Structures are given as C-alpha cells and as structure tokens.
PDB file of C-alpha atoms in Angstrom:
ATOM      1  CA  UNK L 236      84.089  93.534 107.691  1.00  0.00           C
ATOM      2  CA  UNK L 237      85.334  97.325 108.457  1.00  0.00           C
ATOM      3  CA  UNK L 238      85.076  99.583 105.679  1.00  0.00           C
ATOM      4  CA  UNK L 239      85.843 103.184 106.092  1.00  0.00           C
ATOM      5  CA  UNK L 240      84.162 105.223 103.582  1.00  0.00           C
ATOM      6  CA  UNK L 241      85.708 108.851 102.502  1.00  0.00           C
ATOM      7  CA  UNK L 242      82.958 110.999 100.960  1.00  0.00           C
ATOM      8  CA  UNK L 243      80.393 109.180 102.816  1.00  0.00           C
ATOM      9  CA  UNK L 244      77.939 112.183 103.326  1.00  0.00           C
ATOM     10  CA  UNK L 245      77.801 112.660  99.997  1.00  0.00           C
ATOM     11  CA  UNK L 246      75.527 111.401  96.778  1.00  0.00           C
ATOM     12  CA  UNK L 247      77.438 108.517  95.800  1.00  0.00           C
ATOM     13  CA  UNK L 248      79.371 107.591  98.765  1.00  0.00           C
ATOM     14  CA  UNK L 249      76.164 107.601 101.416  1.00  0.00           C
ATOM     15  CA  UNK L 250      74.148 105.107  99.239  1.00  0.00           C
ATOM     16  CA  UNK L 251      77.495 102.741  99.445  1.00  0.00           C
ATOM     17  CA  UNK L 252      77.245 103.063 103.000  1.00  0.00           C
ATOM     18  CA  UNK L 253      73.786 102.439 102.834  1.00  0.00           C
ATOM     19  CA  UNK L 254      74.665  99.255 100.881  1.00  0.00           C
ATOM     20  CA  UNK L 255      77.753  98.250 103.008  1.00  0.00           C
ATOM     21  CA  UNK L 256      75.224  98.832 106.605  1.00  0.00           C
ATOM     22  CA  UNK L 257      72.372  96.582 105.065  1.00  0.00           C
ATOM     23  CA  UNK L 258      75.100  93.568 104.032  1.00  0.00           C
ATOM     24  CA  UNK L 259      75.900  93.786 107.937  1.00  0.00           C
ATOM     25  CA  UNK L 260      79.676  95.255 107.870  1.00  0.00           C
ATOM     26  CA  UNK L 261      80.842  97.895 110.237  1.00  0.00           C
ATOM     27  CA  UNK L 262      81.441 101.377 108.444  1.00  0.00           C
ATOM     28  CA  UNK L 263      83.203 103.805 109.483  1.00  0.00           C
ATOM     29  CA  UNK L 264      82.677 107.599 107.357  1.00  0.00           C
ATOM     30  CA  UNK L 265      85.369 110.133 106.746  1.00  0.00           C
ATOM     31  CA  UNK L 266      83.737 113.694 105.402  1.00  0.00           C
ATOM     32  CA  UNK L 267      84.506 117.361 106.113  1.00  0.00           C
ATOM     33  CA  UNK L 268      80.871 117.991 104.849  1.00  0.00           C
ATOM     34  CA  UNK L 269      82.093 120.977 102.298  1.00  0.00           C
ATOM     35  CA  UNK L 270      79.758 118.938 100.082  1.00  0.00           C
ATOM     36  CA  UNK L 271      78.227 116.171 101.910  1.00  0.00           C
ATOM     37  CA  UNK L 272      75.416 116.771 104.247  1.00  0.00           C
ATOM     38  CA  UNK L 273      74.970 115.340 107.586  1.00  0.00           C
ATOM     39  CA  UNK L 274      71.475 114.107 107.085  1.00  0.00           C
ATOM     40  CA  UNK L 275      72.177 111.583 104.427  1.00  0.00           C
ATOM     41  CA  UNK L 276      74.791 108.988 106.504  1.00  0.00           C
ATOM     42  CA  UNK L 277      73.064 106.400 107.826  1.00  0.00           C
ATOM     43  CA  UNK L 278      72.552 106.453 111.645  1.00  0.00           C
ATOM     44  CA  UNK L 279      74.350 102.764 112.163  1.00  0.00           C
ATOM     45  CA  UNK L 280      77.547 104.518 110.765  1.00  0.00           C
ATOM     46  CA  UNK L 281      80.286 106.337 112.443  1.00  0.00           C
ATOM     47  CA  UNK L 282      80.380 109.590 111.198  1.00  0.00           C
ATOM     48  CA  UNK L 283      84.390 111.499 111.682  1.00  0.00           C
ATOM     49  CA  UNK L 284      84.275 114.958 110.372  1.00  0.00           C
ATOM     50  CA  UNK L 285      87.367 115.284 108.947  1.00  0.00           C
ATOM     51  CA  UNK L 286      89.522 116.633 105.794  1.00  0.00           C
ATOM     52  CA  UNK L 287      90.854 113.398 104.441  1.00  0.00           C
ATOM     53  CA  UNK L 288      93.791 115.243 104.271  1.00  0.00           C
ATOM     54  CA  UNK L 289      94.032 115.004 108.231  1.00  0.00           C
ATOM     55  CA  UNK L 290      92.347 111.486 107.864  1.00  0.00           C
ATOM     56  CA  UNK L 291      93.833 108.459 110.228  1.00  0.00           C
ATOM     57  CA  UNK L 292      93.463 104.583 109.118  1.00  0.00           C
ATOM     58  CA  UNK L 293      93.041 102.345 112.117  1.00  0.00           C
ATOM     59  CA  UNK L 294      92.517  98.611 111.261  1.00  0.00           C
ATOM     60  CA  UNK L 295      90.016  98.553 108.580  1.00  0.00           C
ATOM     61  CA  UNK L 296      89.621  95.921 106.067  1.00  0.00           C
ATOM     62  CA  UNK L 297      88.844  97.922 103.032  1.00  0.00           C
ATOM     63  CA  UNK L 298      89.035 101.942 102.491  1.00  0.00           C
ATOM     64  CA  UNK L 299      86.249 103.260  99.601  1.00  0.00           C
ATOM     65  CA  UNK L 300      87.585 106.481  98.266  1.00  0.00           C
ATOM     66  CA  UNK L 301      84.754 108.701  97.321  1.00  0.00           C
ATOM     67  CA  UNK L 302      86.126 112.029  99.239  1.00  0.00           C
ATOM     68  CA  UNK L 303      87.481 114.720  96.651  1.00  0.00           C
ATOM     69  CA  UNK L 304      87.404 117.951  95.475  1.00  0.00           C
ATOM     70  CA  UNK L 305      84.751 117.338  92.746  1.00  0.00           C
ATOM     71  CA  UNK L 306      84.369 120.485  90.845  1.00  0.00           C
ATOM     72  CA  UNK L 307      86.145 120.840  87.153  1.00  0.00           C
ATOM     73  CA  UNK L 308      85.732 124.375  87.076  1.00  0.00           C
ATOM     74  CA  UNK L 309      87.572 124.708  90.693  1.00  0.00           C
ATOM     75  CA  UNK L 310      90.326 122.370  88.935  1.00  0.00           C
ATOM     76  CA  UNK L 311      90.946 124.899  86.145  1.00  0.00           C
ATOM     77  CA  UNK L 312      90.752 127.741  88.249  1.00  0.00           C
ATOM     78  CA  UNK L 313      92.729 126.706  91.381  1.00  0.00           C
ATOM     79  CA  UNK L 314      95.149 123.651  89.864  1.00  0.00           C
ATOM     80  CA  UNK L 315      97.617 123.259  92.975  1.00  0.00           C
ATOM     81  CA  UNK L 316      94.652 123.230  95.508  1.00  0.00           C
ATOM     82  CA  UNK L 317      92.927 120.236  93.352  1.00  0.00           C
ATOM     83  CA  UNK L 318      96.169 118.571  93.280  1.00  0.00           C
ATOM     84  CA  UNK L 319      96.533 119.111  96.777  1.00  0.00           C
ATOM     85  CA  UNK L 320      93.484 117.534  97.644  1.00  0.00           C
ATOM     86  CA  UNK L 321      92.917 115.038  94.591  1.00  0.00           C
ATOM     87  CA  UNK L 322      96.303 113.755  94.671  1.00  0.00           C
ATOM     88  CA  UNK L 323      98.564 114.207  98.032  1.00  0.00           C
ATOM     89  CA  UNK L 324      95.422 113.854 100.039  1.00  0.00           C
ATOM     90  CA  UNK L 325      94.782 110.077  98.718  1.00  0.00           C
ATOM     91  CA  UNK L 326      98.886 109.389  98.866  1.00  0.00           C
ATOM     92  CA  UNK L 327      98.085 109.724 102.321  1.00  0.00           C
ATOM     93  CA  UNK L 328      95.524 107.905 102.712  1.00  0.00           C
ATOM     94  CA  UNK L 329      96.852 105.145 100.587  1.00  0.00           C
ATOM     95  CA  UNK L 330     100.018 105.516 102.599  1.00  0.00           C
ATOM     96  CA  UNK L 331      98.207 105.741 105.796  1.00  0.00           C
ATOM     97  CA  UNK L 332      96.399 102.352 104.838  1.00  0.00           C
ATOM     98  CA  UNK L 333      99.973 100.398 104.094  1.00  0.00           C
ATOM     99  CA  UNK L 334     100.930 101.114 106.902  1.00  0.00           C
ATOM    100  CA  UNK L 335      97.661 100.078 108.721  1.00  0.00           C
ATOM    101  CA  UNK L 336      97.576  96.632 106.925  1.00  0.00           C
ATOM    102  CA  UNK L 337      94.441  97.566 105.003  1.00  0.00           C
ATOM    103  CA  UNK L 338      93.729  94.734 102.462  1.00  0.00           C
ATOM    104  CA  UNK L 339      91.410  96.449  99.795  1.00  0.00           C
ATOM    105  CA  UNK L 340      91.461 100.170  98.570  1.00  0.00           C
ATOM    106  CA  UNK L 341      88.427 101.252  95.913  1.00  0.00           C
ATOM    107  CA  UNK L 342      88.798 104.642  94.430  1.00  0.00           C
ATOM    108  CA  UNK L 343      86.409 106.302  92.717  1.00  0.00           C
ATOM    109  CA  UNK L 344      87.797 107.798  89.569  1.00  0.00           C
ATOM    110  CA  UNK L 345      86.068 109.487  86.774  1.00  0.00           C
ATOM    111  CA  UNK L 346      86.046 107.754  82.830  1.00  0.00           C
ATOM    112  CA  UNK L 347      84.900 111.153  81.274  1.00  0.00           C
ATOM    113  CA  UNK L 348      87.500 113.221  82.730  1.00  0.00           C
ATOM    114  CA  UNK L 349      90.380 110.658  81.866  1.00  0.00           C
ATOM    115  CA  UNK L 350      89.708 109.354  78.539  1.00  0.00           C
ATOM    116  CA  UNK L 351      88.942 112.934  76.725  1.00  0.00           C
ATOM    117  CA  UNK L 352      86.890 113.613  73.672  1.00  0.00           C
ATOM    118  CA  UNK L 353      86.520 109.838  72.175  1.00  0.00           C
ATOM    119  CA  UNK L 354      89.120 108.350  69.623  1.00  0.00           C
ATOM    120  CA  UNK L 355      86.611 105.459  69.697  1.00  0.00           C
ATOM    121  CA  UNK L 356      83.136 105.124  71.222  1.00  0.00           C
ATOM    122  CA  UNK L 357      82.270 103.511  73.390  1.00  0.00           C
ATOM    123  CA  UNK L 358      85.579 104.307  75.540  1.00  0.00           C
ATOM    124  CA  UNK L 359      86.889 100.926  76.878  1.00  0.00           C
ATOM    125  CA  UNK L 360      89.447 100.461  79.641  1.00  0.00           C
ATOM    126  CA  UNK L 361      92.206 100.820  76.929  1.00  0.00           C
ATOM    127  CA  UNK L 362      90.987 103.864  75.354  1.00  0.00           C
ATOM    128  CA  UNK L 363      93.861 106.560  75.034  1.00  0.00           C
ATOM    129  CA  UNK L 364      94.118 108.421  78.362  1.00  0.00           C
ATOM    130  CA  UNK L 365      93.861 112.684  77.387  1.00  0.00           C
ATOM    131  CA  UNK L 366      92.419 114.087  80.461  1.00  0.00           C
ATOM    132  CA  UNK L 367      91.268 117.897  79.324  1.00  0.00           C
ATOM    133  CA  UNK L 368      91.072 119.337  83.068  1.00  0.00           C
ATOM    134  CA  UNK L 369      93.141 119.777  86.189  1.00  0.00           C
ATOM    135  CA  UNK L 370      90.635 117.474  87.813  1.00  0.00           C
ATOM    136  CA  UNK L 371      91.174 114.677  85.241  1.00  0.00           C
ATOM    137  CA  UNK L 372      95.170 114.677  85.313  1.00  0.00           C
ATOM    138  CA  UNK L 373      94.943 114.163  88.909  1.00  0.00           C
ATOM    139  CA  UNK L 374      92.419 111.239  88.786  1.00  0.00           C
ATOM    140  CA  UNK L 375      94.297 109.663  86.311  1.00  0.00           C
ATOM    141  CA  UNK L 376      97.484 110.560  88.165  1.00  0.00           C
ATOM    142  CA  UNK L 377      96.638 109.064  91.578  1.00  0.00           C
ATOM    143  CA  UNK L 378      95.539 105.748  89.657  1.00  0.00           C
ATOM    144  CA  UNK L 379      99.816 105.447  88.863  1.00  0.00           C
ATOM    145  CA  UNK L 380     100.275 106.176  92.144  1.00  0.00           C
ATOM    146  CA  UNK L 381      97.952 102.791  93.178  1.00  0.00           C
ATOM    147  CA  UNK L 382      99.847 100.893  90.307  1.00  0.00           C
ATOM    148  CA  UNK L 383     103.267 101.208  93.194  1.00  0.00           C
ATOM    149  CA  UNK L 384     101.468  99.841  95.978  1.00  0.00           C
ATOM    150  CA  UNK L 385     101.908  96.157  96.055  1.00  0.00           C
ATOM    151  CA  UNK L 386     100.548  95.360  99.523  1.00  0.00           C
ATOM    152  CA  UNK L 387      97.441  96.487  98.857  1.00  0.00           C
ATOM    153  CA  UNK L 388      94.848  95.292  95.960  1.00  0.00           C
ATOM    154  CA  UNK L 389      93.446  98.504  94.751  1.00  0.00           C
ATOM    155  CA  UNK L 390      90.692  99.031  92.185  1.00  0.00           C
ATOM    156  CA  UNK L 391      89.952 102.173  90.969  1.00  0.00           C
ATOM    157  CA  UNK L 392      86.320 102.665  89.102  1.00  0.00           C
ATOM    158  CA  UNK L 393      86.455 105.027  86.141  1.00  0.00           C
ATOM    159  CA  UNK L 394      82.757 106.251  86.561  1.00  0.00           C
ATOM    160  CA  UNK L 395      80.585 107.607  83.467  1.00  0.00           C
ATOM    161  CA  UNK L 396      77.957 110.858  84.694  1.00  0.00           C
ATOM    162  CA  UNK L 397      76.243 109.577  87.667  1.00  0.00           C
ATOM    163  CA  UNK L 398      72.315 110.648  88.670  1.00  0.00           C
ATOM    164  CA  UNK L 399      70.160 109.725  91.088  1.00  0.00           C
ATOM    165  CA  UNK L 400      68.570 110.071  94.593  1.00  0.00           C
ATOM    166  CA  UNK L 401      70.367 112.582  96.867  1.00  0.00           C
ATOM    167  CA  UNK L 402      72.611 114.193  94.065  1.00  0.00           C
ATOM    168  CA  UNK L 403      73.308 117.671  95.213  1.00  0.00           C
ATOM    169  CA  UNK L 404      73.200 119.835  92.475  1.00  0.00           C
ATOM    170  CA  UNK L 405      75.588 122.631  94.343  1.00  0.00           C
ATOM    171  CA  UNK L 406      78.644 120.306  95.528  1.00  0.00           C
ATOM    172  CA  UNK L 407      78.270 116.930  93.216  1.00  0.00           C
ATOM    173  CA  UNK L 408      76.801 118.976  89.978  1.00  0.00           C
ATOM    174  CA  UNK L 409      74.964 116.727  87.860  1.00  0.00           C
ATOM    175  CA  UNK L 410      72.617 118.272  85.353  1.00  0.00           C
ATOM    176  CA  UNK L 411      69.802 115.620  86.554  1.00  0.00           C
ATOM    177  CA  UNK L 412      69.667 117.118  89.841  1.00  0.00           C
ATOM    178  CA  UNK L 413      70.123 120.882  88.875  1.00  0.00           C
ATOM    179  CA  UNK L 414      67.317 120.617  86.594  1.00  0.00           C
ATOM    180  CA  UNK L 415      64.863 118.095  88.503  1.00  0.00           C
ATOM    181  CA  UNK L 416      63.432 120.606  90.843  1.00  0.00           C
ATOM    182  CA  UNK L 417      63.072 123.210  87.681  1.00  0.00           C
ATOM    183  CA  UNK L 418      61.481 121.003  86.055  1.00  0.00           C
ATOM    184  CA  UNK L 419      58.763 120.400  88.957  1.00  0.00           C
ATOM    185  CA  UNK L 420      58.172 123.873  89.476  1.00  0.00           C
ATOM    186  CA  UNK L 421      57.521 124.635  86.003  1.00  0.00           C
ATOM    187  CA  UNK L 422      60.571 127.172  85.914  1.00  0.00           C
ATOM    188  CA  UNK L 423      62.845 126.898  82.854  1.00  0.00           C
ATOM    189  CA  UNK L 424      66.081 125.476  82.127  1.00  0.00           C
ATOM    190  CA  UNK L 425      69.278 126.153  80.554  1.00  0.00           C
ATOM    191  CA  UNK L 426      71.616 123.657  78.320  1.00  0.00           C
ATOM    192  CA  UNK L 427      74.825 125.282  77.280  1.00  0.00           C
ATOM    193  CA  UNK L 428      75.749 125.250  73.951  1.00  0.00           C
ATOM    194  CA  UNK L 429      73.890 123.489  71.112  1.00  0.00           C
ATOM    195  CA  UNK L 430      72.248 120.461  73.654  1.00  0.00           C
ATOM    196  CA  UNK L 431      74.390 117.534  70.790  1.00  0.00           C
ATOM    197  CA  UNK L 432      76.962 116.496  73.187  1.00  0.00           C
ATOM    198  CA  UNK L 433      76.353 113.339  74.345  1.00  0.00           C
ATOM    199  CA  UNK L 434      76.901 111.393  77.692  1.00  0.00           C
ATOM    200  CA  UNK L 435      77.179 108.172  79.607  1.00  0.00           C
ATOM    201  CA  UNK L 436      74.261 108.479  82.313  1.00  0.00           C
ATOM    202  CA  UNK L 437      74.918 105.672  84.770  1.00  0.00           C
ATOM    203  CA  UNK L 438      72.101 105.606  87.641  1.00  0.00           C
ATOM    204  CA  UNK L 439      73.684 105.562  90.639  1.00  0.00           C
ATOM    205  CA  UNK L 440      72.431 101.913  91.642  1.00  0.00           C
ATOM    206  CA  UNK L 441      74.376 100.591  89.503  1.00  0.00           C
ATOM    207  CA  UNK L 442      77.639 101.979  90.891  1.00  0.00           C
ATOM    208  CA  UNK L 443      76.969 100.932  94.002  1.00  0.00           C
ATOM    209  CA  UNK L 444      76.936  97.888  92.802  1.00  0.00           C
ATOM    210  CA  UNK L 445      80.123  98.083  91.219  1.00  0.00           C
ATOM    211  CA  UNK L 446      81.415  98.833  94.412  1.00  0.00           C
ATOM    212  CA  UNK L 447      80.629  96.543  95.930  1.00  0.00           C
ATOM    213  CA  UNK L 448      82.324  94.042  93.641  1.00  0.00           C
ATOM    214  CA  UNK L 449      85.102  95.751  94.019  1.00  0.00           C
ATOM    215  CA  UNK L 450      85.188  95.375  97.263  1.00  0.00           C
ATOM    216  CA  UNK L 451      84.870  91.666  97.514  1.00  0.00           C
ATOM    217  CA  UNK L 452      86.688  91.027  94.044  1.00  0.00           C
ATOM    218  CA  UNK L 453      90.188  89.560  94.069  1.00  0.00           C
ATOM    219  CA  UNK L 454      91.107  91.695  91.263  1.00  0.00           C
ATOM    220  CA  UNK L 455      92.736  94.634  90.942  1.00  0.00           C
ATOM    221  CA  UNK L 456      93.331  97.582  88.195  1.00  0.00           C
ATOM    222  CA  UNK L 457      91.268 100.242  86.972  1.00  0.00           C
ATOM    223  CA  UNK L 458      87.370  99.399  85.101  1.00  0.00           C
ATOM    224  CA  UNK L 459      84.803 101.123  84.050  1.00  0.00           C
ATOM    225  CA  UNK L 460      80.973 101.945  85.649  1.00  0.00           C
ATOM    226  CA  UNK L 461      78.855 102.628  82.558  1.00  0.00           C
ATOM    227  CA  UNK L 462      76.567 101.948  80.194  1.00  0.00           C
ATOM    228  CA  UNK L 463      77.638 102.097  77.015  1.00  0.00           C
ATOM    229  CA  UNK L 464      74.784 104.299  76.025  1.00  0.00           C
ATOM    230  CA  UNK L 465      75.025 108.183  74.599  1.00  0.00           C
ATOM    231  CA  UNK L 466      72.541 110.232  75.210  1.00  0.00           C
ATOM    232  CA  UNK L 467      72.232 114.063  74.259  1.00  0.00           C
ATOM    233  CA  UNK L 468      71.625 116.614  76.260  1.00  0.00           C
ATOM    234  CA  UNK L 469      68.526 117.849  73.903  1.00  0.00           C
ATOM    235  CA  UNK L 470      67.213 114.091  74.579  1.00  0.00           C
ATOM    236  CA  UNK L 471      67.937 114.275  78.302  1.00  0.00           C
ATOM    237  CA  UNK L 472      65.500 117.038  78.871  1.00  0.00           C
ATOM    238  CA  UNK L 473      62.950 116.108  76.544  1.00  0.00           C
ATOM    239  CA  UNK L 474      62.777 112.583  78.450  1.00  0.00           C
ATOM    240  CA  UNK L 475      63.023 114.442  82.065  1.00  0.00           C
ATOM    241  CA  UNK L 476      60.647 116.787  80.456  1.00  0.00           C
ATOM    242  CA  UNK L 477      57.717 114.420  79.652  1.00  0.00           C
ATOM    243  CA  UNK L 478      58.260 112.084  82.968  1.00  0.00           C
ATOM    244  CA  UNK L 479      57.863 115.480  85.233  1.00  0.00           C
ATOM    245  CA  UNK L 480      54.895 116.867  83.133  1.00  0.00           C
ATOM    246  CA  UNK L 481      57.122 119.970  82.108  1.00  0.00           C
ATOM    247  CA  UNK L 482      56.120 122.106  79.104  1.00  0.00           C
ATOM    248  CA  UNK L 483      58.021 125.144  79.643  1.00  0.00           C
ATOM    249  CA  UNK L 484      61.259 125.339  76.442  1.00  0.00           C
ATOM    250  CA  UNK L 485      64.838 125.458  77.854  1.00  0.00           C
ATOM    251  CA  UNK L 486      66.881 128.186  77.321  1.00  0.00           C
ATOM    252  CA  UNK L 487      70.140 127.580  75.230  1.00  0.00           C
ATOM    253  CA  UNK L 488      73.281 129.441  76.698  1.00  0.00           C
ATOM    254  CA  UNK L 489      76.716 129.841  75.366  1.00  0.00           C
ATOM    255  CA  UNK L 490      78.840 126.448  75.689  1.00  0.00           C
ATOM    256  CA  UNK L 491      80.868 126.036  78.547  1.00  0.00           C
ATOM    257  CA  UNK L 492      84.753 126.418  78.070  1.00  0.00           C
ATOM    258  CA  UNK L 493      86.635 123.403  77.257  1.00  0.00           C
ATOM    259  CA  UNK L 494      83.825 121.017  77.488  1.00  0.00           C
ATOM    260  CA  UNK L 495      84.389 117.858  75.742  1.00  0.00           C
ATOM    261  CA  UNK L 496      81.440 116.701  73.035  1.00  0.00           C
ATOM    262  CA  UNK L 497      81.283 113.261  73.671  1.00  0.00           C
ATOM    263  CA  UNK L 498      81.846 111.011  76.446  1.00  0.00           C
ATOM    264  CA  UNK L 499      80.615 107.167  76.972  1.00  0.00           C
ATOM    265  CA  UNK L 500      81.805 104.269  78.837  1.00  0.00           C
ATOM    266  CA  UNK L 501      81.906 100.531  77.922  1.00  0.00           C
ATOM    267  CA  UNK L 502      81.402  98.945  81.178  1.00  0.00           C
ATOM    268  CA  UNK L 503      81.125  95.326  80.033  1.00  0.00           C
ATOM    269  CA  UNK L 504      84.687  94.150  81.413  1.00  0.00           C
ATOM    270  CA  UNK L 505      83.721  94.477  84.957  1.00  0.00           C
ATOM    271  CA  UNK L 506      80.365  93.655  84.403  1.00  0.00           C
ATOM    272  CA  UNK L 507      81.133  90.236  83.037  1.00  0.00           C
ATOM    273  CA  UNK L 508      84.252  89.809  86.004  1.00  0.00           C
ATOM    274  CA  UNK L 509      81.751  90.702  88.584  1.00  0.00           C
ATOM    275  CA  UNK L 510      78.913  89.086  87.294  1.00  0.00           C
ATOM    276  CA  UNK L 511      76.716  92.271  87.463  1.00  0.00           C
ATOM    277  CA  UNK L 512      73.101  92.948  86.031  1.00  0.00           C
ATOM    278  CA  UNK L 513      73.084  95.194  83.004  1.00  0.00           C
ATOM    279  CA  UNK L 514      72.475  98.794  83.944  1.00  0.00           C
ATOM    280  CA  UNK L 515      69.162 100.098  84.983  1.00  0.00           C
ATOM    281  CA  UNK L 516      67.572 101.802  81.948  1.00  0.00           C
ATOM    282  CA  UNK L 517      67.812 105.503  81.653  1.00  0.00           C
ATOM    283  CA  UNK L 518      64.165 106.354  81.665  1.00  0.00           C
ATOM    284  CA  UNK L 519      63.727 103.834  84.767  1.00  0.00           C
ATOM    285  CA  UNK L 520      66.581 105.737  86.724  1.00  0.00           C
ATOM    286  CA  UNK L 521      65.571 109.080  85.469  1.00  0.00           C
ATOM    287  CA  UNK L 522      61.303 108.316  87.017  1.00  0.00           C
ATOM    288  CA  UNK L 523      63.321 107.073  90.420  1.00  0.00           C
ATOM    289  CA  UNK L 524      65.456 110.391  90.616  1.00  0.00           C
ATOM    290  CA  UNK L 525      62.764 112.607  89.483  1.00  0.00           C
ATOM    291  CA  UNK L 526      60.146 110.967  92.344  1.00  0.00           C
ATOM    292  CA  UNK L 527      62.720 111.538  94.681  1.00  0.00           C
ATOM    293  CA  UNK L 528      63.241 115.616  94.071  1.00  0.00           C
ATOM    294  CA  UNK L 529      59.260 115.687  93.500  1.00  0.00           C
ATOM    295  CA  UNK L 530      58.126 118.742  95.918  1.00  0.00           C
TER     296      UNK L 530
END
C-alpha cells in the first residue's frame, strides 16, 4: 500500500517508515525538518519538505500522523501557535484526506498529556481525560475532531514516554536521550525536583508495532501504547547509570512548573485486539538505546 507518513524525519515516525519500507509498501514522508533530520528517512522513501500545514493528500491508502509541534513548554508559552499547528494543521490534513478517499488515518496522540495526574493507575482508555498543558487539550481535542469523520477509520494511539534509537534530545525531548550521551562522557546529570515521579517508558519498538496494527486493524477509536509499568526517575538513572558504567551523582534541580507526578499507561486493550507481544523490558530497551548514543 501507500502510506504517507507526517513526522517522518523524526524519532518515532522514521523507524515507522523504516517498518512500513521493509513490509514492501510505498511511503511517502511529509516533514519541515524543524525537528526531524534529513539523515534518518530511509533512502527508498519520498521525502516532501513541507509544513503539514501546507501538506497535500494525493491517493494514499493510509496517512500516519506523527508531525506536530512537540514541545509542552512551547504549548504553555505560545497556546494559539500549538493550536495552530496541533489542531487546524491535522483538520487539514484529515480534511485533505476525505476528500482524497484515504481509507485509514493513525494519529499519534500522547496518554500522559491527556489523562493528567492519575485518578487510578494504571490509566486505561477510560481514565478521566484532564489534560494539564496547551499541548494536551489539543491532542485530546483533535481526537473529537476524528470522532466526526465517518468516511475514514481513524485510530489515534495515546502513547506513554517513548525512548530509544534516534531520539533527539533537542526537538523530541526525552530524558533517555538528553542524559545518554552524559552519561557516556562521564559528565553529570540533572533530575528536577525530588527524582519520585514516576513514568510509563515504552521503547520505541514497541510503538512501531502498534502502528502498525493500526494500520492494518479494522478498528477504530483511541488505545493506548504502554506498559503498564512506573518507573521513577531516581530508578531511571540508577539503571542507565550502571548499564553505561557511570559513577558520577546527578544533580537535583528545582521541579519543573506544572509537571504532573505520575503518569502510566495500561496498554493491554490493544495489545490483546492486535495480538501484540508484551513490551520489551525496560532494562533491554534502555542497553539498545544506550549502545546506540555510545561515542
């Protein structure tokens, strides 16, 4: 099939490509590059450098929705240009692919951001929706906006934090990947606030493969991509710690504004629809990533 893949240059949306050129489909990649680099779209795919704002559907089969303004911060500071972006940018692409006849749309949306701090861990699909940033309201917002198409079967994946290969600590911040290459050199790192709050680390394997059920699923509505598994802060850089050799203490700096506590994802529904694996273990994913940003 033809899939065209927004956000394709970046962490998560090249290895979907990567996936999607391997299974033997046509791809087709939408990404301005503001975060996505060049170097990581595979060479069998048709790169357009593009806002998806100014994005075009031709006939593709299924559009994977990875391109966004990813940064919370941004969101809080700047709301109407994350809305802008976030929200009227995928009406029109969601629009653009009614029109086109497009029979599957995938969006990646974001659990953490939706849900809020926990009434109930771990956070199922049904879990009260309290989104505590800009960024989260328009997630959760553009997932009504799917609920109005009826010609199309959209899915959108409500992802816990994702790590791995490629991550891009600058555009797609993940602490795995901002403190990997500390870690390597010896230099220190920093954990804001106390190092207790907990997250949902989902290795980024595993939401490719999510994807890809999505894609070939005949379901539609929005799941979850995670594991079901908190893990502290503290814990993640002890464990990153010993697998990179590391000795040197972090540093503990004030807590971020507004950041939630807790935030994990029971991913089981689509797991058991799709007939997925169980997710790769978090010290397995974290040795992969960590080889990967090894100097």
């Amino acid at each position: 099939m033809h899939v065209l893949v927004t956000g394709g240059a970046g962490f998560i949306g090249s290895h979907i490509v990567d996936a999607l050129i391997a299974r033997g489909d046509r791809v087709t990649v939408v990404d301005d590059l503001s975060t996505g680099d060049r170097a990581n779209v595979n060479p069998r795919a048709e790169l357009r450098v593009m806002d998806i704002r100014d994005a075009e559907v031709e006939a593709v089969d299924v559009i994977v929705h990875h391109a966004a303004q990813v940064d919370v911060r941004k969101s809080v500071a700047d709301p109407a240009f994350d809305a802008e972006v976030n929200i009227v940018g995928s009406i029109r692409l969601l629009e653009a692919a009614a029109k086109a006849g497009v029979k599957r749309f995938v969006f990646a949306s974001s659990g953490g951001a939706i849900y809020g701090e926990p009434v109930e861990a771990p956070q199922s699909e049904t879990h009260p929706t309290n989104p505590l940033s800009p960024y989260g309201c328009a997630k959760l917002s553009f997932e009504h906006y799917m609920n109005l198409y009826d010609t199309v079967d959209c899915v959108a994946l409500r992802y816990a934090n994702v790590y791995g290969p490629r991550q891009n600590a600058n555009g797609e911040a993940g602490v795995v990947a901002i403190w990997a290459p500390r870690l390597w050199a010896g230099d220190e790192v920093t954990i804001n606030g106390s190092g207790e709050q907990t997250r949902d680390f989902v290795y980024v394997d595993d939401v490719v493969a999510a994807n890809l059920a999505a894609i070939a699923g005949d379901f539609r509505g929005a799941f979850n991509v995670g594991t079901g598994v908190e893990t502290s802060v503290n814990a993640l850089h002890a464990l990153m710690a010993r697998i990179a050799g590391a000795t040197a203490p972090p540093r503990h700096a004030p807590s971020k504004a507004g950041e939630q506590m807790r935030s994990v994802l029971d991913g089981s529904r689509l797991r058991a629809l799709a007939g997925l694996p169980e997710p790769v273990a978090l010290e397995d994913g974290l040795r992969r990533t960590l080889e990967w940003f090894r100097p």
